[in-house]
Amino acid sequence: MFYNDPDDVTALKETFKQIAHTTDGDQTSNPYQIYGSTHSIISNGNAVGSFNMDSSVGKDSVFSFSWSNGGTAPTFTVTSPSGTPYCTNTGSSCYNPSVVSVDSSLGTAAFRFSTTEVGQWVYNIQTTSTQLVSVMITSMASSVGTPPIVAEAGLSATDVSTGGQAIVVYAKVTQGHQAITGAVVDAKIASTGGTVTTLRLVDTGS
């Protein structure tokens, strides 16, 4: 694991999550990261993002948000594929206390669902002050008999400090013990300076 950007806490959270991941072979008992991102938002600005839930996951899902600066907490809204909104605004009809929890002292907000609708979810973040907001979406296998689709990524070498060598970026996409062919996989590669490059990986069938 390598964490190189102090302004992007999402990568650090991903590292701790993978360290805590159990390796007993039971893929239905682990939470899996579905999505992660960080947004730098200006005062009175907003950021919008989306992620997909497939049918192999959706149990005990947590949509978590955290912000780095003090002041008024941002307002978070997540909208289900069928168009149902959930939000942190306590004065709004989309606020559901059984789903939403906010801890302003820790700078965190979370939406928790025992079962999650399949399809594309959309989130919206609105701020009243300049904020760095990280988003982390996790979920578990939808059922014991349905292992989740899992993507594992890696590099052909971990020491890139010397330069002058080609590094292979690879990913393995599986469901249980079966390979998923034809998957579209984009790798995001962050340099030590924080520059992020997106690389579309090629399915070689190996």
PDB file of C-alpha atoms in Angstrom:
ATOM      1  CA  MET A   1       0.000   0.000   0.000  1.00  0.00           C
ATOM      2  CA  PHE A   2       1.232   3.499  -0.805  1.00  0.00           C
ATOM      3  CA  TYR A   3      -0.427   6.703   0.345  1.00  0.00           C
ATOM      4  CA  ASN A   4       1.079   9.848  -1.120  1.00  0.00           C
ATOM      5  CA  ASP A   5      -1.448  12.690  -1.066  1.00  0.00           C
ATOM      6  CA  PRO A   6      -2.244  14.376   2.263  1.00  0.00           C
ATOM      7  CA  ASP A   7      -5.122  16.280   0.625  1.00  0.00           C
ATOM      8  CA  ASP A   8      -6.918  13.110  -0.482  1.00  0.00           C
ATOM      9  CA  VAL A   9      -8.040  11.187   2.585  1.00  0.00           C
ATOM     10  CA  THR A  10     -10.037   8.728   0.469  1.00  0.00           C
ATOM     11  CA  ALA A  11      -6.858   6.852  -0.445  1.00  0.00           C
ATOM     12  CA  LEU A  12      -5.885   6.612   3.218  1.00  0.00           C
ATOM     13  CA  LYS A  13      -9.312   5.242   4.135  1.00  0.00           C
ATOM     14  CA  GLU A  14      -9.024   2.665   1.353  1.00  0.00           C
ATOM     15  CA  THR A  15      -5.665   1.542   2.751  1.00  0.00           C
ATOM     16  CA  PHE A  16      -7.012   1.038   6.278  1.00  0.00           C
ATOM     17  CA  LYS A  17     -10.078  -0.744   4.903  1.00  0.00           C
ATOM     18  CA  GLN A  18      -7.942  -3.245   2.986  1.00  0.00           C
ATOM     19  CA  ILE A  19      -5.768  -3.879   6.051  1.00  0.00           C
ATOM     20  CA  ALA A  20      -8.918  -4.695   8.054  1.00  0.00           C
ATOM     21  CA  HIS A  21     -10.327  -6.926   5.293  1.00  0.00           C
ATOM     22  CA  THR A  22     -10.681 -10.551   6.423  1.00  0.00           C
ATOM     23  CA  THR A  23      -9.037 -13.257   4.337  1.00  0.00           C
ATOM     24  CA  ASP A  24     -10.865 -16.389   5.520  1.00  0.00           C
ATOM     25  CA  GLY A  25     -12.254 -17.017   2.039  1.00  0.00           C
ATOM     26  CA  ASP A  26     -15.839 -16.055   2.895  1.00  0.00           C
ATOM     27  CA  GLN A  27     -16.599 -13.284   0.412  1.00  0.00           C
ATOM     28  CA  THR A  28     -20.114 -12.775   1.770  1.00  0.00           C
ATOM     29  CA  SER A  29     -18.969 -11.572   5.210  1.00  0.00           C
ATOM     30  CA  ASN A  30     -16.778  -8.687   4.040  1.00  0.00           C
ATOM     31  CA  PRO A  31     -17.784  -5.126   3.191  1.00  0.00           C
ATOM     32  CA  TYR A  32     -16.502  -4.129  -0.248  1.00  0.00           C
ATOM     33  CA  GLN A  33     -15.673  -0.677  -1.478  1.00  0.00           C
ATOM     34  CA  ILE A  34     -18.002   0.254  -4.313  1.00  0.00           C
ATOM     35  CA  TYR A  35     -16.796   3.804  -4.854  1.00  0.00           C
ATOM     36  CA  GLY A  36     -14.438   6.404  -3.435  1.00  0.00           C
ATOM     37  CA  SER A  37     -13.694  10.009  -4.354  1.00  0.00           C
ATOM     38  CA  THR A  38     -12.592  13.355  -2.941  1.00  0.00           C
ATOM     39  CA  HIS A  39     -14.045  16.738  -3.890  1.00  0.00           C
ATOM     40  CA  SER A  40     -12.526  20.169  -3.301  1.00  0.00           C
ATOM     41  CA  ILE A  41     -15.540  22.491  -3.125  1.00  0.00           C
ATOM     42  CA  ILE A  42     -15.555  26.273  -2.940  1.00  0.00           C
ATOM     43  CA  SER A  43     -17.735  28.259  -0.543  1.00  0.00           C
ATOM     44  CA  ASN A  44     -21.429  28.037  -1.513  1.00  0.00           C
ATOM     45  CA  GLY A  45     -20.492  25.495  -4.150  1.00  0.00           C
ATOM     46  CA  ASN A  46     -21.622  21.983  -4.887  1.00  0.00           C
ATOM     47  CA  ALA A  47     -20.291  18.711  -6.251  1.00  0.00           C
ATOM     48  CA  VAL A  48     -22.181  15.875  -7.899  1.00  0.00           C
ATOM     49  CA  GLY A  49     -21.115  12.269  -8.374  1.00  0.00           C
ATOM     50  CA  SER A  50     -22.602   8.874  -9.125  1.00  0.00           C
ATOM     51  CA  PHE A  51     -21.888   5.202  -8.574  1.00  0.00           C
ATOM     52  CA  ASN A  52     -23.499   1.913  -9.545  1.00  0.00           C
ATOM     53  CA  MET A  53     -24.787  -0.898  -7.370  1.00  0.00           C
ATOM     54  CA  ASP A  54     -24.983  -4.254  -9.131  1.00  0.00           C
ATOM     55  CA  SER A  55     -27.130  -7.192  -8.060  1.00  0.00           C
ATOM     56  CA  SER A  56     -24.230  -9.073  -6.424  1.00  0.00           C
ATOM     57  CA  VAL A  57     -24.005  -6.475  -3.630  1.00  0.00           C
ATOM     58  CA  GLY A  58     -26.447  -4.237  -1.774  1.00  0.00           C
ATOM     59  CA  LYS A  59     -26.631  -5.625   1.760  1.00  0.00           C
ATOM     60  CA  ASP A  60     -25.750  -3.372   4.726  1.00  0.00           C
ATOM     61  CA  SER A  61     -24.538  -0.553   2.488  1.00  0.00           C
ATOM     62  CA  VAL A  62     -22.949   2.565   3.971  1.00  0.00           C
ATOM     63  CA  PHE A  63     -22.606   5.821   2.040  1.00  0.00           C
ATOM     64  CA  SER A  64     -20.150   7.833   4.126  1.00  0.00           C
ATOM     65  CA  PHE A  65     -19.022  11.435   3.725  1.00  0.00           C
ATOM     66  CA  SER A  66     -16.381  13.331   5.679  1.00  0.00           C
ATOM     67  CA  TRP A  67     -15.210  16.921   5.498  1.00  0.00           C
ATOM     68  CA  SER A  68     -11.941  18.468   6.624  1.00  0.00           C
ATOM     69  CA  ASN A  69     -12.759  22.026   7.630  1.00  0.00           C
ATOM     70  CA  GLY A  70     -14.814  23.331  10.532  1.00  0.00           C
ATOM     71  CA  GLY A  71     -17.821  25.575  10.267  1.00  0.00           C
ATOM     72  CA  THR A  72     -21.255  24.593   9.037  1.00  0.00           C
ATOM     73  CA  ALA A  73     -21.544  21.009   7.858  1.00  0.00           C
ATOM     74  CA  PRO A  74     -22.198  20.506   4.141  1.00  0.00           C
ATOM     75  CA  THR A  75     -25.625  19.283   3.067  1.00  0.00           C
ATOM     76  CA  PHE A  76     -25.594  15.809   1.528  1.00  0.00           C
ATOM     77  CA  THR A  77     -28.274  14.276  -0.669  1.00  0.00           C
ATOM     78  CA  VAL A  78     -28.250  10.811  -2.227  1.00  0.00           C
ATOM     79  CA  THR A  79     -30.861   9.763  -4.770  1.00  0.00           C
ATOM     80  CA  SER A  80     -31.765   6.157  -5.528  1.00  0.00           C
ATOM     81  CA  PRO A  81     -32.063   4.752  -9.074  1.00  0.00           C
ATOM     82  CA  SER A  82     -35.859   5.012  -8.797  1.00  0.00           C
ATOM     83  CA  GLY A  83     -35.609   8.699  -7.841  1.00  0.00           C
ATOM     84  CA  THR A  84     -36.094   8.573  -4.060  1.00  0.00           C
ATOM     85  CA  PRO A  85     -33.955  11.246  -2.335  1.00  0.00           C
ATOM     86  CA  TYR A  86     -32.366  10.953   1.113  1.00  0.00           C
ATOM     87  CA  CYS A  87     -30.723  13.993   2.691  1.00  0.00           C
ATOM     88  CA  THR A  88     -29.113  15.403   5.830  1.00  0.00           C
ATOM     89  CA  ASN A  89     -31.320  18.519   5.892  1.00  0.00           C
ATOM     90  CA  THR A  90     -33.499  17.894   8.951  1.00  0.00           C
ATOM     91  CA  GLY A  91     -36.126  20.372   7.751  1.00  0.00           C
ATOM     92  CA  SER A  92     -36.665  18.623   4.432  1.00  0.00           C
ATOM     93  CA  SER A  93     -39.083  15.838   3.515  1.00  0.00           C
ATOM     94  CA  CYS A  94     -36.130  13.790   2.230  1.00  0.00           C
ATOM     95  CA  TYR A  95     -34.638  13.547   5.738  1.00  0.00           C
ATOM     96  CA  ASN A  96     -35.038  10.062   7.227  1.00  0.00           C
ATOM     97  CA  PRO A  97     -33.486   9.655  10.705  1.00  0.00           C
ATOM     98  CA  SER A  98     -33.541   5.859  10.393  1.00  0.00           C
ATOM     99  CA  VAL A  99     -31.154   6.138   7.424  1.00  0.00           C
ATOM    100  CA  VAL A 100     -29.101   9.292   8.061  1.00  0.00           C
ATOM    101  CA  SER A 101     -26.622  10.096  10.825  1.00  0.00           C
ATOM    102  CA  VAL A 102     -24.445  13.212  11.125  1.00  0.00           C
ATOM    103  CA  ASP A 103     -21.644  13.914  13.599  1.00  0.00           C
ATOM    104  CA  SER A 104     -20.498  17.495  13.058  1.00  0.00           C
ATOM    105  CA  SER A 105     -17.854  17.228  15.790  1.00  0.00           C
ATOM    106  CA  LEU A 106     -16.125  14.473  13.807  1.00  0.00           C
ATOM    107  CA  GLY A 107     -17.007  15.932  10.416  1.00  0.00           C
ATOM    108  CA  THR A 108     -18.837  12.829   9.207  1.00  0.00           C
ATOM    109  CA  ALA A 109     -22.206  11.908   7.738  1.00  0.00           C
ATOM    110  CA  ALA A 110     -23.494   8.473   6.773  1.00  0.00           C
ATOM    111  CA  PHE A 111     -26.473   6.929   5.008  1.00  0.00           C
ATOM    112  CA  ARG A 112     -27.086   3.294   6.006  1.00  0.00           C
ATOM    113  CA  PHE A 113     -29.295   0.875   4.080  1.00  0.00           C
ATOM    114  CA  SER A 114     -29.986  -2.749   5.027  1.00  0.00           C
ATOM    115  CA  THR A 115     -30.769  -3.436   1.361  1.00  0.00           C
ATOM    116  CA  THR A 116     -29.804  -1.159  -1.500  1.00  0.00           C
ATOM    117  CA  GLU A 117     -31.567  -0.590  -4.787  1.00  0.00           C
ATOM    118  CA  VAL A 118     -29.703  -1.862  -7.859  1.00  0.00           C
ATOM    119  CA  GLY A 119     -28.659   0.730 -10.432  1.00  0.00           C
ATOM    120  CA  GLN A 120     -27.069   4.167 -10.537  1.00  0.00           C
ATOM    121  CA  TRP A 121     -27.116   6.270  -7.377  1.00  0.00           C
ATOM    122  CA  VAL A 122     -26.377  10.000  -7.476  1.00  0.00           C
ATOM    123  CA  TYR A 123     -25.051  12.156  -4.648  1.00  0.00           C
ATOM    124  CA  ASN A 124     -24.966  15.926  -4.277  1.00  0.00           C
ATOM    125  CA  ILE A 125     -22.819  17.916  -1.842  1.00  0.00           C
ATOM    126  CA  GLN A 126     -23.579  21.568  -1.051  1.00  0.00           C
ATOM    127  CA  THR A 127     -21.290  23.708   1.097  1.00  0.00           C
ATOM    128  CA  THR A 128     -21.432  27.095   2.800  1.00  0.00           C
ATOM    129  CA  SER A 129     -17.644  27.274   3.199  1.00  0.00           C
ATOM    130  CA  THR A 130     -14.634  25.926   1.313  1.00  0.00           C
ATOM    131  CA  GLN A 131     -14.419  22.205   2.046  1.00  0.00           C
ATOM    132  CA  LEU A 132     -12.483  19.093   1.095  1.00  0.00           C
ATOM    133  CA  VAL A 133     -15.055  16.296   1.153  1.00  0.00           C
ATOM    134  CA  SER A 134     -14.308  12.595   0.797  1.00  0.00           C
ATOM    135  CA  VAL A 135     -16.879  10.008  -0.254  1.00  0.00           C
ATOM    136  CA  MET A 136     -16.711   6.285   0.508  1.00  0.00           C
ATOM    137  CA  ILE A 137     -19.368   3.754  -0.516  1.00  0.00           C
ATOM    138  CA  THR A 138     -19.241   0.222   0.895  1.00  0.00           C
ATOM    139  CA  SER A 139     -21.588  -2.737   0.646  1.00  0.00           C
ATOM    140  CA  MET A 140     -21.740  -6.468   1.317  1.00  0.00           C
ATOM    141  CA  ALA A 141     -22.786  -9.427  -0.826  1.00  0.00           C
ATOM    142  CA  SER A 142     -26.520  -9.444  -1.473  1.00  0.00           C
ATOM    143  CA  SER A 143     -26.866 -13.089  -0.418  1.00  0.00           C
ATOM    144  CA  VAL A 144     -24.796 -16.017   0.828  1.00  0.00           C
ATOM    145  CA  GLY A 145     -25.229 -17.827  -2.478  1.00  0.00           C
ATOM    146  CA  THR A 146     -24.174 -14.855  -4.611  1.00  0.00           C
ATOM    147  CA  PRO A 147     -20.524 -13.830  -4.248  1.00  0.00           C
ATOM    148  CA  PRO A 148     -19.844 -10.207  -5.192  1.00  0.00           C
ATOM    149  CA  ILE A 149     -18.030  -9.127  -8.329  1.00  0.00           C
ATOM    150  CA  VAL A 150     -14.592  -8.088  -7.075  1.00  0.00           C
ATOM    151  CA  ALA A 151     -11.807  -6.149  -8.812  1.00  0.00           C
ATOM    152  CA  GLU A 152      -8.258  -6.513  -7.498  1.00  0.00           C
ATOM    153  CA  ALA A 153      -5.538  -4.230  -8.875  1.00  0.00           C
ATOM    154  CA  GLY A 154      -1.777  -4.268  -8.673  1.00  0.00           C
ATOM    155  CA  LEU A 155       1.551  -3.146 -10.124  1.00  0.00           C
ATOM    156  CA  SER A 156       4.366  -5.232 -11.580  1.00  0.00           C
ATOM    157  CA  ALA A 157       6.810  -3.343  -9.330  1.00  0.00           C
ATOM    158  CA  THR A 158       6.375  -1.368  -6.124  1.00  0.00           C
ATOM    159  CA  ASP A 159       9.639   0.593  -6.163  1.00  0.00           C
ATOM    160  CA  VAL A 160       9.314   3.278  -8.828  1.00  0.00           C
ATOM    161  CA  SER A 161      11.769   5.730  -7.279  1.00  0.00           C
ATOM    162  CA  THR A 162      14.599   4.968  -9.709  1.00  0.00           C
ATOM    163  CA  GLY A 163      12.543   5.642 -12.840  1.00  0.00           C
ATOM    164  CA  GLY A 164      13.459   4.469 -16.317  1.00  0.00           C
ATOM    165  CA  GLN A 165      11.452   1.258 -16.097  1.00  0.00           C
ATOM    166  CA  ALA A 166       8.091   0.238 -17.471  1.00  0.00           C
ATOM    167  CA  ILE A 167       5.467  -0.561 -14.850  1.00  0.00           C
ATOM    168  CA  VAL A 168       2.576  -2.866 -15.700  1.00  0.00           C
ATOM    169  CA  VAL A 169      -0.783  -1.961 -14.164  1.00  0.00           C
ATOM    170  CA  TYR A 170      -3.126  -4.930 -13.965  1.00  0.00           C
ATOM    171  CA  ALA A 171      -6.492  -5.879 -12.530  1.00  0.00           C
ATOM    172  CA  LYS A 172      -8.313  -9.144 -11.895  1.00  0.00           C
ATOM    173  CA  VAL A 173     -12.111  -9.123 -11.987  1.00  0.00           C
ATOM    174  CA  THR A 174     -13.822 -12.177 -10.528  1.00  0.00           C
ATOM    175  CA  GLN A 175     -17.084 -13.406  -9.068  1.00  0.00           C
ATOM    176  CA  GLY A 176     -16.284 -16.161  -6.626  1.00  0.00           C
ATOM    177  CA  HIS A 177     -13.749 -18.329  -8.459  1.00  0.00           C
ATOM    178  CA  GLN A 178     -14.979 -17.336 -11.925  1.00  0.00           C
ATOM    179  CA  ALA A 179     -13.251 -14.701 -14.059  1.00  0.00           C
ATOM    180  CA  ILE A 180     -15.427 -11.891 -15.435  1.00  0.00           C
ATOM    181  CA  THR A 181     -14.499 -11.338 -19.078  1.00  0.00           C
ATOM    182  CA  GLY A 182     -15.109  -8.175 -21.064  1.00  0.00           C
ATOM    183  CA  ALA A 183     -15.173  -5.935 -17.986  1.00  0.00           C
ATOM    184  CA  VAL A 184     -14.342  -2.255 -18.523  1.00  0.00           C
ATOM    185  CA  VAL A 185     -11.679  -1.284 -15.976  1.00  0.00           C
ATOM    186  CA  ASP A 186     -10.202   2.194 -15.569  1.00  0.00           C
ATOM    187  CA  ALA A 187      -7.154   2.601 -13.330  1.00  0.00           C
ATOM    188  CA  LYS A 188      -6.501   5.946 -11.653  1.00  0.00           C
ATOM    189  CA  ILE A 189      -2.788   6.466 -11.062  1.00  0.00           C
ATOM    190  CA  ALA A 190      -1.646   9.241  -8.712  1.00  0.00           C
ATOM    191  CA  SER A 191       1.864  10.653  -8.920  1.00  0.00           C
ATOM    192  CA  THR A 192       3.811  11.785  -5.861  1.00  0.00           C
ATOM    193  CA  GLY A 193       2.865  15.335  -6.855  1.00  0.00           C
ATOM    194  CA  GLY A 194      -0.831  14.514  -6.722  1.00  0.00           C
ATOM    195  CA  THR A 195      -1.487  14.422 -10.483  1.00  0.00           C
ATOM    196  CA  VAL A 196      -4.053  11.743 -11.327  1.00  0.00           C
ATOM    197  CA  THR A 197      -3.986   9.918 -14.675  1.00  0.00           C
ATOM    198  CA  THR A 198      -6.806   7.608 -15.792  1.00  0.00           C
ATOM    199  CA  LEU A 199      -5.723   4.545 -17.768  1.00  0.00           C
ATOM    200  CA  ARG A 200      -8.162   2.185 -19.517  1.00  0.00           C
ATOM    201  CA  LEU A 201      -6.948  -1.400 -19.019  1.00  0.00           C
ATOM    202  CA  VAL A 202      -7.139  -3.995 -21.803  1.00  0.00           C
ATOM    203  CA  ASP A 203      -8.767  -7.389 -21.235  1.00  0.00           C
ATOM    204  CA  THR A 204      -6.154  -9.884 -22.458  1.00  0.00           C
ATOM    205  CA  GLY A 205      -8.100 -12.914 -21.263  1.00  0.00           C
ATOM    206  CA  SER A 206      -5.208 -14.104 -19.126  1.00  0.00           C
TER     207      SER A 206
END
